Coordinates of C-alpha atoms in Angstrom, one line a residue:
L1 CA 0.0 0.0 0.0
E2 CA 2.8 2.4 0.8
P3 CA 4.2 2.6 -2.7
A4 CA 0.8 3.4 -4.1
L5 CA 0.3 6.1 -1.4
E6 CA 3.7 7.7 -2.4
L7 CA 2.3 8.1 -5.9
T8 CA -1.0 9.4 -4.5
V9 CA 0.6 12.1 -2.4
R10 CA 2.6 13.3 -5.4
S11 CA -0.7 13.6 -7.3
I12 CA -2.4 15.3 -4.4
A13 CA 0.4 17.9 -4.2
A14 CA 0.3 18.5 -7.9
A15 CA -3.5 18.7 -8.1
L16 CA -3.7 21.2 -5.2
D17 CA -0.5 23.1 -6.0
A18 CA 0.6 22.2 -2.5
D19 CA 4.0 22.6 -1.0
V20 CA 3.7 19.3 0.9
A21 CA 1.2 16.4 1.0
A22 CA 1.3 13.4 3.4
V23 CA -0.8 10.4 4.3
G24 CA -0.7 9.0 7.8
V25 CA -2.2 5.8 9.2
L26 CA -3.6 5.8 12.8
F27 CA -2.4 3.2 15.3
A28 CA -4.1 2.6 18.6
G29 CA -2.2 2.4 21.8
P30 CA -2.1 4.1 25.2
V31 CA -2.0 7.3 23.1
G32 CA -3.1 7.2 19.5
D33 CA -0.3 7.7 16.9
L34 CA -0.3 8.9 13.3
R35 CA 2.4 7.2 11.3
V36 CA 3.2 9.1 8.1
V37 CA 3.6 6.4 5.5
A38 CA 3.8 8.7 2.4
L39 CA 5.3 12.2 2.2
Y40 CA 5.9 14.4 -0.8
P41 CA 8.3 15.9 -1.2
S42 CA 10.4 14.4 1.5
A43 CA 12.1 17.1 3.5
G44 CA 14.5 17.7 6.3
G45 CA 14.8 14.6 8.6
A46 CA 12.0 12.8 6.9
T47 CA 13.8 10.5 4.6
S48 CA 12.9 7.3 2.8
G49 CA 12.3 4.5 5.3
D50 CA 12.0 6.9 8.2
D51 CA 8.3 7.3 8.8
P52 CA 7.5 10.2 11.1
T53 CA 5.2 9.2 14.0
L54 CA 3.1 11.9 15.5
P55 CA 1.4 11.2 18.9
L56 CA -2.1 12.7 18.5
S57 CA -2.1 13.9 22.1
D58 CA 0.7 16.3 21.2
Y59 CA -1.2 17.7 18.2
P60 CA -4.8 18.7 19.0
I61 CA -5.3 19.7 15.3
L62 CA -4.7 16.1 14.3
D63 CA -6.5 14.6 17.3
D64 CA -9.6 16.6 16.6
A65 CA -9.7 15.7 12.9
A66 CA -9.2 12.0 13.7
A67 CA -12.0 12.1 16.3
T68 CA -14.5 13.6 13.9
G69 CA -14.6 10.4 11.7
S70 CA -16.3 12.4 9.0
Y71 CA -15.3 13.8 5.7
A72 CA -15.2 17.3 7.0
T73 CA -11.9 18.9 6.1
T74 CA -10.1 21.0 8.8
R75 CA -8.5 24.1 7.3
V76 CA -5.9 25.6 9.6
T77 CA -4.3 29.0 9.1
T78 CA -1.1 30.1 10.8
E79 CA -2.8 32.9 12.8
G80 CA -3.3 31.9 16.5
T81 CA -2.9 28.2 16.0
S82 CA -0.6 26.5 18.4
G83 CA 0.8 23.1 17.4
L84 CA 1.0 23.8 13.7
E85 CA 4.7 24.4 14.0
G86 CA 5.2 20.9 15.5
V87 CA 3.3 19.2 12.8
Y88 CA 5.4 20.8 10.1
R89 CA 8.6 20.1 12.1
E90 CA 7.7 16.4 12.2
L91 CA 7.3 16.5 8.4
G92 CA 10.8 18.1 8.1
Y93 CA 9.8 21.7 7.5
E94 CA 11.0 24.7 9.5
A95 CA 8.3 27.1 8.1
T96 CA 4.6 26.9 8.8
G97 CA 1.7 27.8 6.6
P98 CA -2.0 26.9 6.0
L99 CA -2.8 23.2 6.4
M100 CA -5.7 21.0 5.5
V101 CA -6.3 17.9 7.5
Q102 CA -8.7 15.3 5.9
P103 CA -9.8 12.2 7.8
L104 CA -9.7 8.9 6.0
S105 CA -12.8 7.0 7.3
H106 CA -14.8 3.9 6.4
G107 CA -18.1 3.4 8.2
D108 CA -17.7 4.7 11.7
K109 CA -13.9 4.1 11.9
T110 CA -11.2 6.6 11.1
F111 CA -8.0 4.9 9.7
G112 CA -5.8 7.8 8.8
L113 CA -5.4 11.4 7.8
I114 CA -4.3 13.3 4.7
L115 CA -2.3 16.4 5.5
V116 CA -1.8 19.0 2.8
G117 CA 0.1 22.2 3.5
N118 CA 1.7 25.3 2.2
P119 CA 4.6 26.0 4.6
N120 CA 6.7 27.6 1.8
S121 CA 4.2 29.7 -0.2
G122 CA 1.8 30.5 2.7
R123 CA -1.1 30.2 0.1
E124 CA -4.5 29.8 1.6
W125 CA -6.8 27.0 0.4
T126 CA -9.9 27.5 -1.7
R127 CA -13.3 25.7 -1.3
D128 CA -12.7 23.9 -4.6
E129 CA -9.4 22.5 -3.3
E130 CA -11.1 21.4 -0.1
E131 CA -13.7 19.6 -2.1
T132 CA -11.0 17.9 -4.2
L133 CA -9.3 16.7 -1.1
Q134 CA -12.6 15.3 0.2
A135 CA -13.2 13.4 -3.0
T136 CA -9.7 12.0 -2.8
A137 CA -10.4 10.8 0.7
L138 CA -13.6 9.1 -0.5
A139 CA -11.5 7.2 -3.1
L140 CA -8.7 6.3 -0.8
S141 CA -10.7 5.3 2.3
P142 CA -11.7 1.7 1.2
A143 CA -8.0 0.8 0.4
I144 CA -6.8 2.2 3.7
A145 CA -9.6 0.5 5.6
G146 CA -9.0 -2.9 4.0
R147 CA -5.2 -2.7 4.6
H148 CA -5.7 -1.5 8.2
S149 CA -8.2 -4.3 9.0
R150 CA -5.8 -7.0 7.6
R151 CA -3.0 -5.7 10.0
G152 CA -5.3 -5.7 13.0

């Protein structure tokens, strides 16, 4: 699944003219974690074979998006948002910028998140781009759910 997701994040970044795109899979534990399995372009410390893992409890933006379990996209601006810097740092970026967080859900279960950001350009997202990301999540969710259930 990971090689296909690598191609997918490249396509997402291109379609949305995004500086960075990532797909992460949620793992249960004492604290839920998001393991980034595909990142484009790879940056900073995030290199091939080194999947960043973000504890959801450290990033309320991600925790809230994972908890919704819906196809609502969370759009985050850089103004007054704590935690955004940490998310970008985990992805290998020093700069911050607008971020969209899209849950990957199937039924009532959320399996992952798509993260799409503009830490370099700072460009805000449009409604059309948000709808494109939602449609992408609808297409990806069955594959993520199937893979996730086989691992469980």
